[in-house]
Short mmCIF file of C-alpha atoms and ligand atoms in Angstrom, two decimals:
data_model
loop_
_atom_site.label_atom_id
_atom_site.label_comp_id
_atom_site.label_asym_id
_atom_site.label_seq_id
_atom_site.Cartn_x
_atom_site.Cartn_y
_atom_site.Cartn_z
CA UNK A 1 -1.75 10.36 -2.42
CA UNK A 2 -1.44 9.73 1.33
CA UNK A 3 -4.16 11.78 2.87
CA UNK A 4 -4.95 11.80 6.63
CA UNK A 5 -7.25 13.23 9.45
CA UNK A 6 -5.91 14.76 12.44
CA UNK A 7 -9.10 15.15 14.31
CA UNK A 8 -9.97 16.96 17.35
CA UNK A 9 -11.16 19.53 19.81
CA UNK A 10 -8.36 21.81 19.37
CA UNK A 11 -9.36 24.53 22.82
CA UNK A 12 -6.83 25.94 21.36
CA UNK A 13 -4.76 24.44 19.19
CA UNK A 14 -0.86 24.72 20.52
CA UNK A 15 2.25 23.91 19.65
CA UNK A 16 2.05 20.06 21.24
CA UNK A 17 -0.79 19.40 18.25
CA UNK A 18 1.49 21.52 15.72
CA UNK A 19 4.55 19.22 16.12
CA UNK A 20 2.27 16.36 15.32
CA UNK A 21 1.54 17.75 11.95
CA UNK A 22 4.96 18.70 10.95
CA UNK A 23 6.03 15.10 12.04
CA UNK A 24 3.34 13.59 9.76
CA UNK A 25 3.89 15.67 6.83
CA UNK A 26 7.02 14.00 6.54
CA UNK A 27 4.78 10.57 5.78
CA UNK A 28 1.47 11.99 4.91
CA UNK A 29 1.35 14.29 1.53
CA UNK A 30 -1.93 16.32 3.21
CA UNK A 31 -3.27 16.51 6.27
CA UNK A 32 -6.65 17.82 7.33
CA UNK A 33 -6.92 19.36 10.34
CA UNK A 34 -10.85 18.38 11.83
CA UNK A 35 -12.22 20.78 14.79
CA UNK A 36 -14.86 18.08 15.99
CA UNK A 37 -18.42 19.31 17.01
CA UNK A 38 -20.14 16.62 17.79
CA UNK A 39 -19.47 16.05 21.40
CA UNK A 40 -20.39 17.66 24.67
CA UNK A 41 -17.45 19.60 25.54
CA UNK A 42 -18.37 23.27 26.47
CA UNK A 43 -15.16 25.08 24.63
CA UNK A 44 -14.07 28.42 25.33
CA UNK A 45 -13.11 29.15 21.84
CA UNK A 46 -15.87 30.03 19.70
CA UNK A 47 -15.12 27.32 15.92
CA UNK A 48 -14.77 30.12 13.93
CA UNK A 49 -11.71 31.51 16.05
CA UNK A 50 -10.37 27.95 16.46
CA UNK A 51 -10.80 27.79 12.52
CA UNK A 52 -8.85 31.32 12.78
CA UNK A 53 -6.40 29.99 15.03
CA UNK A 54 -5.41 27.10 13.26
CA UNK A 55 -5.37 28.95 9.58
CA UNK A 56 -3.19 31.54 10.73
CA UNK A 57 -0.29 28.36 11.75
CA UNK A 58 -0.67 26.90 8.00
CA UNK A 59 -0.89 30.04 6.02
CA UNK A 60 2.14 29.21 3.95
CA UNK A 61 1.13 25.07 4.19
CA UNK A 62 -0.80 24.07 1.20
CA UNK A 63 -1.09 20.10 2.31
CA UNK A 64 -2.35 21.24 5.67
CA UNK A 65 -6.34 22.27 5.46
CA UNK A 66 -8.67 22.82 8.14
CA UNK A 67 -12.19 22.15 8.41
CA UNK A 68 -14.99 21.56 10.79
CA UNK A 69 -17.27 18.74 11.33
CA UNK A 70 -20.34 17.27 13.05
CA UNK A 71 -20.54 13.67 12.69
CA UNK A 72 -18.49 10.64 13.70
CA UNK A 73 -14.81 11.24 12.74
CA UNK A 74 -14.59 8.20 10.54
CA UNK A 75 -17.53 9.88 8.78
CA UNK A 76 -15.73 12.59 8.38
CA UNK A 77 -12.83 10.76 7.18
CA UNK A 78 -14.52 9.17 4.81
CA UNK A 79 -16.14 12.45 3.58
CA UNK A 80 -12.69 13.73 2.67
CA UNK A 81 -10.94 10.29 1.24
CA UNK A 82 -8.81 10.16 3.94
CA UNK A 83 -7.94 6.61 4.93
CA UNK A 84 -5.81 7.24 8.39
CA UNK A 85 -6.47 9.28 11.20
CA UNK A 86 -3.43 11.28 13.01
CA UNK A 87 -3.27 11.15 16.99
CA UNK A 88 -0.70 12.32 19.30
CA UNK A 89 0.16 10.65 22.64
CA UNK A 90 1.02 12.46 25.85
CA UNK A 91 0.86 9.70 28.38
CA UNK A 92 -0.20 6.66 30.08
CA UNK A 93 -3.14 8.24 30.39
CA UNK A 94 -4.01 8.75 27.00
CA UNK A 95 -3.59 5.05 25.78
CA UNK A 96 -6.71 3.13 26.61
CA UNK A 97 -8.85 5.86 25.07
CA UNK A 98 -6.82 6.08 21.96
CA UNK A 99 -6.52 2.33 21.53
CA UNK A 100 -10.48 2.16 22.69
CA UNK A 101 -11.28 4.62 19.41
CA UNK A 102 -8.85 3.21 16.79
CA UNK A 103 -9.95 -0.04 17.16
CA UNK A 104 -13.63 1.00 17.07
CA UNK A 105 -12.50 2.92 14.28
CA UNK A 106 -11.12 -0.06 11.91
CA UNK A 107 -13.34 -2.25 12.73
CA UNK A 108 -16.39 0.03 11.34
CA UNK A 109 -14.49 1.27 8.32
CA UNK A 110 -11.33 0.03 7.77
CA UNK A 111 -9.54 3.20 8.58
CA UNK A 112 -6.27 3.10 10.56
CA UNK A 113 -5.32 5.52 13.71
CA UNK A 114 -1.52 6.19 13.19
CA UNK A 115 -0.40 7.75 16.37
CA UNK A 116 2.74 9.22 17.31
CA UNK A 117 4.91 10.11 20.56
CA UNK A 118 4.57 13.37 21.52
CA UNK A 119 8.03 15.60 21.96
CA UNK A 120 9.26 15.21 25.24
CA UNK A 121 9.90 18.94 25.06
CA UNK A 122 5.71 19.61 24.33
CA UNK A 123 4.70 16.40 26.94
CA UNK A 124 3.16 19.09 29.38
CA UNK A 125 1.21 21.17 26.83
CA UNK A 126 -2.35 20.22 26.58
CA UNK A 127 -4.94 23.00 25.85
CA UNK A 128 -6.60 22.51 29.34
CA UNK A 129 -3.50 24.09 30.90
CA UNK A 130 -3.52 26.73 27.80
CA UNK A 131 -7.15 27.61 29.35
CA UNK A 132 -6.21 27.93 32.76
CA UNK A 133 -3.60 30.18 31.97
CA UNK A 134 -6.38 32.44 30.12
CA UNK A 135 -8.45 32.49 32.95
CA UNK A 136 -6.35 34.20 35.15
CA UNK A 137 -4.57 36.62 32.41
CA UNK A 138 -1.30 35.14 31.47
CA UNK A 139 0.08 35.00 28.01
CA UNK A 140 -0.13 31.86 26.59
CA UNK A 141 2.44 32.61 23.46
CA UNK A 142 4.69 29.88 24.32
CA UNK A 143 2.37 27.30 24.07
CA UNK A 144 1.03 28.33 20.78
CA UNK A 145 2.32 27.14 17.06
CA UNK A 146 4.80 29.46 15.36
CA UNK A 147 3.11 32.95 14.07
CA UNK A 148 -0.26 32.35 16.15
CA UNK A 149 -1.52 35.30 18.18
CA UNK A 150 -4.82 34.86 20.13
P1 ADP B 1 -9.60 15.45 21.81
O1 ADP B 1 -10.73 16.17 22.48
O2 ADP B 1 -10.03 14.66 20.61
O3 ADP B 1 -8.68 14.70 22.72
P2 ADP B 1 -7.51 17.46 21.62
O4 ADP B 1 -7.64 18.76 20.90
O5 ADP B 1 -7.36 17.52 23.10
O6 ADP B 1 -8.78 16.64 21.16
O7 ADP B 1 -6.28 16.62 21.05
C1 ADP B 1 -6.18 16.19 19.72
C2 ADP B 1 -5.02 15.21 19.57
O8 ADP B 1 -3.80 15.85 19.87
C3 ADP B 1 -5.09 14.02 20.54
O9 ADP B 1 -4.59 12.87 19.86
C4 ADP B 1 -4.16 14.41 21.66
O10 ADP B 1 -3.64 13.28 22.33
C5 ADP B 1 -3.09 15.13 20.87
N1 ADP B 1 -2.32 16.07 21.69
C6 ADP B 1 -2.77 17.03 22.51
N2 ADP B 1 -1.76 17.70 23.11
C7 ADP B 1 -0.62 17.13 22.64
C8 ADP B 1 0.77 17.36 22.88
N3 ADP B 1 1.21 18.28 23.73
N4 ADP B 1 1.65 16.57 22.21
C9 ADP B 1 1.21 15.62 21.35
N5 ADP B 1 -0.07 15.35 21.09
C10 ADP B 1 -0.99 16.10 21.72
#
């Protein structure tokens, strides 16, 4: 059984991060979903209601499962038997960092980042924009998965 990780902050989690696990269930047979905790972002969801948000997405998914952690995210691959960790890729911009952590990643463990294109269509969805949106009290439907509702 094919299991991966698809780590990350997830403040929220939108419809860019959603096509990336539809894509990889067509390779992976489960993917877990980790909200990471262990870093220094301030987020403006509270876990619990990015646990919320992300459940209510998969609640007909049984291979998708979400969880929390607090420790390195190969630890928490490990933790779970997972052997590949999920990214998406917007940009340019994103590369270096992504390449930076994969390759710390399998060197420490083994584990292999498999990262895919994002959707041309979801390129300019990122959950910072999702935020601003919020703070000034638009409706930020469109950029959510399927069946979400904040
Ligand atoms: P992190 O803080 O780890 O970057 P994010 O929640 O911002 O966490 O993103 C998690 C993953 O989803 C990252 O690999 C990121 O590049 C990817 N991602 C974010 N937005 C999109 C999008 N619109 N399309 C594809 N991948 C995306």
């Amino acid at each position: 059984m094919k299991r991966a990780i698809f780590p990350g902050t997830f403040d929220p989690f939108t419809i860019g991060h959603y096509s990336i696990v539809e894509r990889g269930l067509s390779f992976f047979d489960e993917i877990i979903i980790g909200i990471g905790l262990n870093n220094t972002k301030k987020t403006l969801f509270s876990v619990e209601k990015r646990l919320d948000l992300i459940q209510q997405a998969y609640e007909l998914e049984t291979r998708v499962k979400v969880m929390s952690y607090n420790s390195l995210t190969v630890d928490f691959a490990l933790s779970v038997h997972s052997d590949y960790v999920l990214r998406g890729l917007r940009s340019v911009g994103d590369f270096e960092y992504e390449r930076t952590i994969a390759d710390a990643n399998r060197k420490l463990t083994g584990i292999e980042t498999v990262i895919l294109f994002t959707e041309s269509k979801y390129s300019y969805i990122s959950s910072t924009v999702a935020r601003e949106l919020i703070s000034y009290g638009k409706d930020i439907t469109a950029f959510l998965p399927p069946n979400v509702k904040i």
